[in-house]
Tab-separated table of C-alpha atoms in Angstrom:
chain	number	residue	atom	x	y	z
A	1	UNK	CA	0.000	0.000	0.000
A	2	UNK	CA	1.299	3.651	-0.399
A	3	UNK	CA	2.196	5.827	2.745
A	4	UNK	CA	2.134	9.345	3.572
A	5	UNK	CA	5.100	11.045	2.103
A	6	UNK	CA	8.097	10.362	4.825
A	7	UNK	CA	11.457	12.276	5.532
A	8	UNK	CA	12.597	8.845	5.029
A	9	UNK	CA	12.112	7.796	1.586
A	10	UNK	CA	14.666	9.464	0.098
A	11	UNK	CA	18.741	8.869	0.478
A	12	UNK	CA	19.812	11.991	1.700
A	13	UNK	CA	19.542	11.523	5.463
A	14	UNK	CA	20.886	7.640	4.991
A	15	UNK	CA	23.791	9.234	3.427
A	16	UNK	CA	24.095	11.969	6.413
A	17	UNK	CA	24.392	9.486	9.324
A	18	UNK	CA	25.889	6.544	7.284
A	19	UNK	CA	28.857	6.407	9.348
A	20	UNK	CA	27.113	6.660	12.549
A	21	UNK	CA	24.499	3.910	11.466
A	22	UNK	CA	27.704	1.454	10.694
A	23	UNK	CA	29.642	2.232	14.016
A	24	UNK	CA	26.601	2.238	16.393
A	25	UNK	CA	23.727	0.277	14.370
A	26	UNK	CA	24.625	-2.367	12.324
A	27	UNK	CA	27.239	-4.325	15.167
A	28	UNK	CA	23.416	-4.691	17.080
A	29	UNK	CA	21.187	-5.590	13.998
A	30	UNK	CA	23.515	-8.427	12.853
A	31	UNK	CA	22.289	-9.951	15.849
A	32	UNK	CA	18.822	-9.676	13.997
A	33	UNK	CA	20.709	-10.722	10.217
A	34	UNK	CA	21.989	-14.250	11.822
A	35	UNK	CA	18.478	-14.891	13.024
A	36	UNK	CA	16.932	-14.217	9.811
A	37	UNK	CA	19.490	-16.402	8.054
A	38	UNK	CA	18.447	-19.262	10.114
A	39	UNK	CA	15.528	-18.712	9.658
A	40	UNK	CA	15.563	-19.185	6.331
A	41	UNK	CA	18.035	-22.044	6.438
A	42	UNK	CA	20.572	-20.121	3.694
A	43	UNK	CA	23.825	-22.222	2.944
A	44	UNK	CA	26.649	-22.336	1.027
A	45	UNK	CA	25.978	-21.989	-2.464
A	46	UNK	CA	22.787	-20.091	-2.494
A	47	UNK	CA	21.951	-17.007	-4.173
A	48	UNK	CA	20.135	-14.460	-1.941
A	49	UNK	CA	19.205	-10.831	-2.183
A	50	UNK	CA	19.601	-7.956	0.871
A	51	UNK	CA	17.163	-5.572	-0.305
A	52	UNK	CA	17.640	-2.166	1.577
A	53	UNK	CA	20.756	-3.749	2.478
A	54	UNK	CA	22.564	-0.203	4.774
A	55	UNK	CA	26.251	-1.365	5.287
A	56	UNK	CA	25.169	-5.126	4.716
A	57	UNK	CA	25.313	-6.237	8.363
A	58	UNK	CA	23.038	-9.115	6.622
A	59	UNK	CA	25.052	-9.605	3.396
A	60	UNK	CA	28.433	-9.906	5.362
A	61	UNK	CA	27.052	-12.775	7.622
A	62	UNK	CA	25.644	-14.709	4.589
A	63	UNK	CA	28.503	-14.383	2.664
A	64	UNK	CA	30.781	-15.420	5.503
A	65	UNK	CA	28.387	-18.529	5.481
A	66	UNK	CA	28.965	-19.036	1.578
A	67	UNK	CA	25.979	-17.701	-0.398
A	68	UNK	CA	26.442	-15.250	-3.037
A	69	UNK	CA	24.781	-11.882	-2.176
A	70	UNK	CA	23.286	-9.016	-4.552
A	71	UNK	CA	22.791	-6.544	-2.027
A	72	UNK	CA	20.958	-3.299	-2.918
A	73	UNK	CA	19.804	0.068	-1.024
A	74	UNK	CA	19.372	3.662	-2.231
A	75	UNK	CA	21.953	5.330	-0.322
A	76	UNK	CA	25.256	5.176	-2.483
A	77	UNK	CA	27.244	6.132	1.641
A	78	UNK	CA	25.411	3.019	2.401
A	79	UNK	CA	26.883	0.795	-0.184
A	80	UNK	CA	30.204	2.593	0.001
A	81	UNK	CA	30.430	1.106	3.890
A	82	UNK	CA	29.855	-1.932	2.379
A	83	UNK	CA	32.629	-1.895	0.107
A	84	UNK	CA	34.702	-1.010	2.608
A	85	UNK	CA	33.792	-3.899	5.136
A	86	UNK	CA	34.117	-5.991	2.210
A	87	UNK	CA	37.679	-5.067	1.722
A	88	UNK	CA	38.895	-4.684	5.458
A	89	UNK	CA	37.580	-8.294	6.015
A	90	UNK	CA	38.930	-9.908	3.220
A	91	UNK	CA	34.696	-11.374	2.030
A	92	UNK	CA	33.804	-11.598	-1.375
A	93	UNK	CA	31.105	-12.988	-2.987
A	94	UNK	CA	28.799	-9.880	-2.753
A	95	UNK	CA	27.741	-7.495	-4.980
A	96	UNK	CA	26.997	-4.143	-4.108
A	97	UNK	CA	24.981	-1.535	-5.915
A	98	UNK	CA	22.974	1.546	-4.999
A	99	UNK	CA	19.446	0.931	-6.258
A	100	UNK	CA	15.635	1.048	-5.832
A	101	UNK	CA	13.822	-2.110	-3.825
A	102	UNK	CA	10.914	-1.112	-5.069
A	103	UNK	CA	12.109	-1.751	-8.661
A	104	UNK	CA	15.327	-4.030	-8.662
A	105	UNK	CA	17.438	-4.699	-11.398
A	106	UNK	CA	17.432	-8.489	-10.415
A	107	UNK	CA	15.867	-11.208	-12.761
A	108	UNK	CA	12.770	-13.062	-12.350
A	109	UNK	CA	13.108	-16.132	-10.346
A	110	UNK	CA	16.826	-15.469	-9.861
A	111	UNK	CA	17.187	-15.759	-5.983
A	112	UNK	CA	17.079	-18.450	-3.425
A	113	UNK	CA	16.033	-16.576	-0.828
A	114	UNK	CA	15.331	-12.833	-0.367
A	115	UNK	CA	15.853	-10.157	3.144
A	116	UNK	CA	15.211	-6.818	3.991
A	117	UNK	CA	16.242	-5.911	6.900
A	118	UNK	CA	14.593	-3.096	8.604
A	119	UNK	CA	14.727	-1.417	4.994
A	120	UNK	CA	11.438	-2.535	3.556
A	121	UNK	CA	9.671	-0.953	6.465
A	122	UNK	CA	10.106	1.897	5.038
A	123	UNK	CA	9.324	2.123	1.461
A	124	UNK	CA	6.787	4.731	0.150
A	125	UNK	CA	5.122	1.568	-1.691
A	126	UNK	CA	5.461	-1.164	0.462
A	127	UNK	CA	3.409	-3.572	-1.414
A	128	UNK	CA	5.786	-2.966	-4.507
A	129	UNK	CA	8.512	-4.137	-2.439
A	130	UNK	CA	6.508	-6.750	-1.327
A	131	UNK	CA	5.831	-7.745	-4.689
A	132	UNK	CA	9.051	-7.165	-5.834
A	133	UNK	CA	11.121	-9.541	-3.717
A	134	UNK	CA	8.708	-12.296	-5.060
A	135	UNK	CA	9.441	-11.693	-8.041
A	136	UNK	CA	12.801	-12.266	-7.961
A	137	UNK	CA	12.636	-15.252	-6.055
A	138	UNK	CA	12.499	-19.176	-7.153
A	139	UNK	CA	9.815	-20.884	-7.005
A	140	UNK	CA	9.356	-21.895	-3.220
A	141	UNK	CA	12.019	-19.788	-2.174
A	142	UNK	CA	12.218	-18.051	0.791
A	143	UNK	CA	11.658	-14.186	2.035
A	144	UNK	CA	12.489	-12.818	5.128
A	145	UNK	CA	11.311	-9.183	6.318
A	146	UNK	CA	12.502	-7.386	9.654
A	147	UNK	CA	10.464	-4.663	11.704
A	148	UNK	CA	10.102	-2.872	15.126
A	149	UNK	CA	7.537	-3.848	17.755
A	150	UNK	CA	5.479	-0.744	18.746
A	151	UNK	CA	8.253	1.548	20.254
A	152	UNK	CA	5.729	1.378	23.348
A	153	UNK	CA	7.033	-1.830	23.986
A	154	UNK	CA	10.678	-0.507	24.644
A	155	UNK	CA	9.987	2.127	27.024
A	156	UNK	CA	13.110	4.114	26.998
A	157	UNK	CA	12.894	4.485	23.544
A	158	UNK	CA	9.108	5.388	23.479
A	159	UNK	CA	10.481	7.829	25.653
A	160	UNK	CA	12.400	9.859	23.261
A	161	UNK	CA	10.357	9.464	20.201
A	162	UNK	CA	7.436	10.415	21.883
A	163	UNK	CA	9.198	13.722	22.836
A	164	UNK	CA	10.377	14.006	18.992
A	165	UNK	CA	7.394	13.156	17.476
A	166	UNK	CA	5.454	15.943	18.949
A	167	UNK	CA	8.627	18.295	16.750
A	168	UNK	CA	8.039	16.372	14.010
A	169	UNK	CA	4.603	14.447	13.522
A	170	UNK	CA	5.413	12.903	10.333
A	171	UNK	CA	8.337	10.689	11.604
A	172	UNK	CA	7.611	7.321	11.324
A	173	UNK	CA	7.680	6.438	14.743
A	174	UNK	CA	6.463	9.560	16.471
A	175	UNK	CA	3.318	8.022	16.795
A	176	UNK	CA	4.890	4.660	18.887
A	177	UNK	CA	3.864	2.466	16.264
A	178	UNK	CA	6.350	1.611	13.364
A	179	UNK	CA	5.634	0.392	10.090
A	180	UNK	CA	4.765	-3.350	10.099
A	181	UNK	CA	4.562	-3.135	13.448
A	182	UNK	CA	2.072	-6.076	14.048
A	183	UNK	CA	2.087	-9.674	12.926
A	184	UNK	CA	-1.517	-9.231	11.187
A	185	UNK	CA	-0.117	-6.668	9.246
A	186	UNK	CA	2.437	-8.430	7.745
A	187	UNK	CA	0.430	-11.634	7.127
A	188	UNK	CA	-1.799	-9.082	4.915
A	189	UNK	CA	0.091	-7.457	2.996
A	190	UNK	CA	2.590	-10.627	2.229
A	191	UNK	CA	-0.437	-12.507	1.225
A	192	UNK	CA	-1.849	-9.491	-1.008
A	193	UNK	CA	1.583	-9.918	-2.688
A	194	UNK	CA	1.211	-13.488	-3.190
A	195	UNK	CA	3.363	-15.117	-0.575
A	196	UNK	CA	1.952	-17.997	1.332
A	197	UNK	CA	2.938	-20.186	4.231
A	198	UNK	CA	3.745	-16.930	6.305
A	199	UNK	CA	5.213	-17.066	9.784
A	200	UNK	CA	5.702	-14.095	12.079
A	201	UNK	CA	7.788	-14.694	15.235
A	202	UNK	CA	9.297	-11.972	17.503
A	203	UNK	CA	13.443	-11.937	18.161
A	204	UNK	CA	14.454	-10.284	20.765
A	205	UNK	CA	18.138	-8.915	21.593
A	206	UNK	CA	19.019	-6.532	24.758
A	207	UNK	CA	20.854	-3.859	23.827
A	208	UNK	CA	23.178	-2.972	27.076
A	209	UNK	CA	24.646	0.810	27.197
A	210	UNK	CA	26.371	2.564	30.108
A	211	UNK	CA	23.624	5.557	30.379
A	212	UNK	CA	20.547	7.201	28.660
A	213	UNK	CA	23.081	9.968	27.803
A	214	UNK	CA	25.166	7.723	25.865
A	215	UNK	CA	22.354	5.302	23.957
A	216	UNK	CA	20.592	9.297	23.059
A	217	UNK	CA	24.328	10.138	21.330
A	218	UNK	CA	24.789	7.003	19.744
A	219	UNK	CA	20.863	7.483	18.716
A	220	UNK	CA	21.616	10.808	17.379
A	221	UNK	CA	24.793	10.606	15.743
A	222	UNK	CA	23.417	7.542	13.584
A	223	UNK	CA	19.090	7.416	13.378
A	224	UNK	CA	17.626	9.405	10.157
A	225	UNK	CA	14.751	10.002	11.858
A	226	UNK	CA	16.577	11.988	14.585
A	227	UNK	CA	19.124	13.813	12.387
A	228	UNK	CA	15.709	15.174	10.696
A	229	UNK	CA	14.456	16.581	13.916
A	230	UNK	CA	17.686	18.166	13.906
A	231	UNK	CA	17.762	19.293	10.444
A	232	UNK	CA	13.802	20.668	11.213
A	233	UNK	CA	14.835	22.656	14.587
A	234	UNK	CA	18.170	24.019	13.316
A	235	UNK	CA	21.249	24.364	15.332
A	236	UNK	CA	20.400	26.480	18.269
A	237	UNK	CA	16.808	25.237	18.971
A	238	UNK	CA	17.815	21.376	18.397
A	239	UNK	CA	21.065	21.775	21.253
A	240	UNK	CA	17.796	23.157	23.841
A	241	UNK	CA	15.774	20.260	23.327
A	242	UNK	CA	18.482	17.932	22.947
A	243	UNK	CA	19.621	19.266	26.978
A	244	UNK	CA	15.853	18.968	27.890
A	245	UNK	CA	15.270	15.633	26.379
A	246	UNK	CA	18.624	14.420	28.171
A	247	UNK	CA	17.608	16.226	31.669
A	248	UNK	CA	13.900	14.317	31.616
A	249	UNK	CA	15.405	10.913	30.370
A	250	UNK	CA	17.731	11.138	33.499
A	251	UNK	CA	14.810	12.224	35.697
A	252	UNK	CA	13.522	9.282	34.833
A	253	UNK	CA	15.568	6.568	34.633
A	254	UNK	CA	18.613	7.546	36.407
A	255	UNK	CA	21.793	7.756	35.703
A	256	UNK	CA	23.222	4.163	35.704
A	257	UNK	CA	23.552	1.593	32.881
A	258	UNK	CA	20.376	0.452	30.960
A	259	UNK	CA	19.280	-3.015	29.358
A	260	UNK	CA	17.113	-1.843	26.431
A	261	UNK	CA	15.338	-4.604	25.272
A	262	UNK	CA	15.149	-4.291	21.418
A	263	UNK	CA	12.178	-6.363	19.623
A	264	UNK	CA	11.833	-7.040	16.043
A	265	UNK	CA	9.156	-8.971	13.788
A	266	UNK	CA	10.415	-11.870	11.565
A	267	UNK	CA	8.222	-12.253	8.925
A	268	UNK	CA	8.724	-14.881	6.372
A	269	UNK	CA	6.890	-16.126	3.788
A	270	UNK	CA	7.144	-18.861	0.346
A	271	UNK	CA	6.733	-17.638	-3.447
């Protein structure tokens, strides 16, 4: 179905906090990748697609495992940190291009299996994703989509987007509830786009961090939806609420380490 216009359906603000989003992100949502890959039962020899791929945390682990990996996403910073992990860890067997999920230069019926990975979430079509990663799979083969549990569900984190959600109504989570956020919702709009045998399970990894000051900085040095808020308030006004939001998270939850339990939907489903 198509959704509201969103600040994040276009690269620019991927490319902004790209580095941020590999140092601070993607180490935590590999966690997420291995679980999918399981899931899916990929092995050496496969061919499998990472749609909305960001610096491949899901690519790297599959190609460690020996499938071959076209991995894809808009943001050409995105890819780039791909490229670079590639090289620094010696992994081949992936290609990497800077492209639209919602129309991928991928054959029909040319994939074993198919991921996106907290990308597909996003798209301004989502059932043209949907439809697109069956189309490029095999016949019986396997698709694997990642999303957020309501952001009520993770307190903390409700916490903050609530605050920047009343800045900036339009983000995607100011409202608590992300895109595919429920099970149902998924099963829908899979079906609609001809999947079958669908499965939705929740994964959940903690996500450990020394204070709320320091999982707000690594949120803001590497979240699009944040850097927008920034980019919406401008300099001055965004270092005011930024103090404010810190003082009241403190308030609140003290200034000691924090186990932030982070919940995802695993949806998968057969062409």
């Amino acid at each position: 179905m198509s959704q509201p216009p969103s600040v994040l359906t276009a690269p620019r603000l991927w490319d902004l906090v790209a580095d941020g989003y590999s140092r601070e992100i993607a180490p935590h949502l590999a966690k997420y990748a291995d679980d999918a890959l399981r899931l899916a039962e990929v092995g050496p020899g496969q061919v499998i697609a990472d749609v909305a791929c960001g610096p491949g945390a899901l690519s790297l682990s599959a190609a460690r495992a020996g499938a071959r990996v076209l991995a894809i996403d808009f943001s050409p910073e995105m890819i780039a940190r791909l490229r670079e992990e590639c090289v620094r860890e010696g992994v081949v067997g992936i290609e990497a291009r800077v492209g639209d999920g919602m129309k991928m230069p991928y054959d029909n019926a040319s994939v074993d299996c198919a991921f996106s990975m907290f990308g597909l979430m996003f798209f301004p079509d989502r059932a043209q994703g949907f439809h697109e990663l069956n189309r490029v799979l095999k016949r019986m083969g396997k698709a694997v989509v990642a999303s957020w549990v309501p952001t009520e569900r993770v307190p903390l984190l409700a916490d903050i987007y609530r605050t920047l959600g009343t800045i900036l109504p339009t983000l995607p989570f100011g409202g608590t509830k992300p895109p595919l956020a429920c099970a149902d919702d998924f099963r829908m709009e899979m079906a609609e786009a001809g999947f079958s045998s669908i499965t939705v399970r929740e994964v959940e990894h903690t996500l450990e961090v020394p204070s709320v000051e320091s999982f707000w900085l690594a949120l803001a040095h590497s979240t699009p939806p944040i850097h927008a808020v920034r980019e919406h308030l401008g300099p001055e006004r965004w270092e005011k609420v930024a103090v404010q939001l810190v003082a009241s998270l403190r308030a609140k939850w003290g200034d000691g380490p924090q186990r932030v339990p982070m919940i995802a939907n695993l949806a998968m489903g057969v062409s």
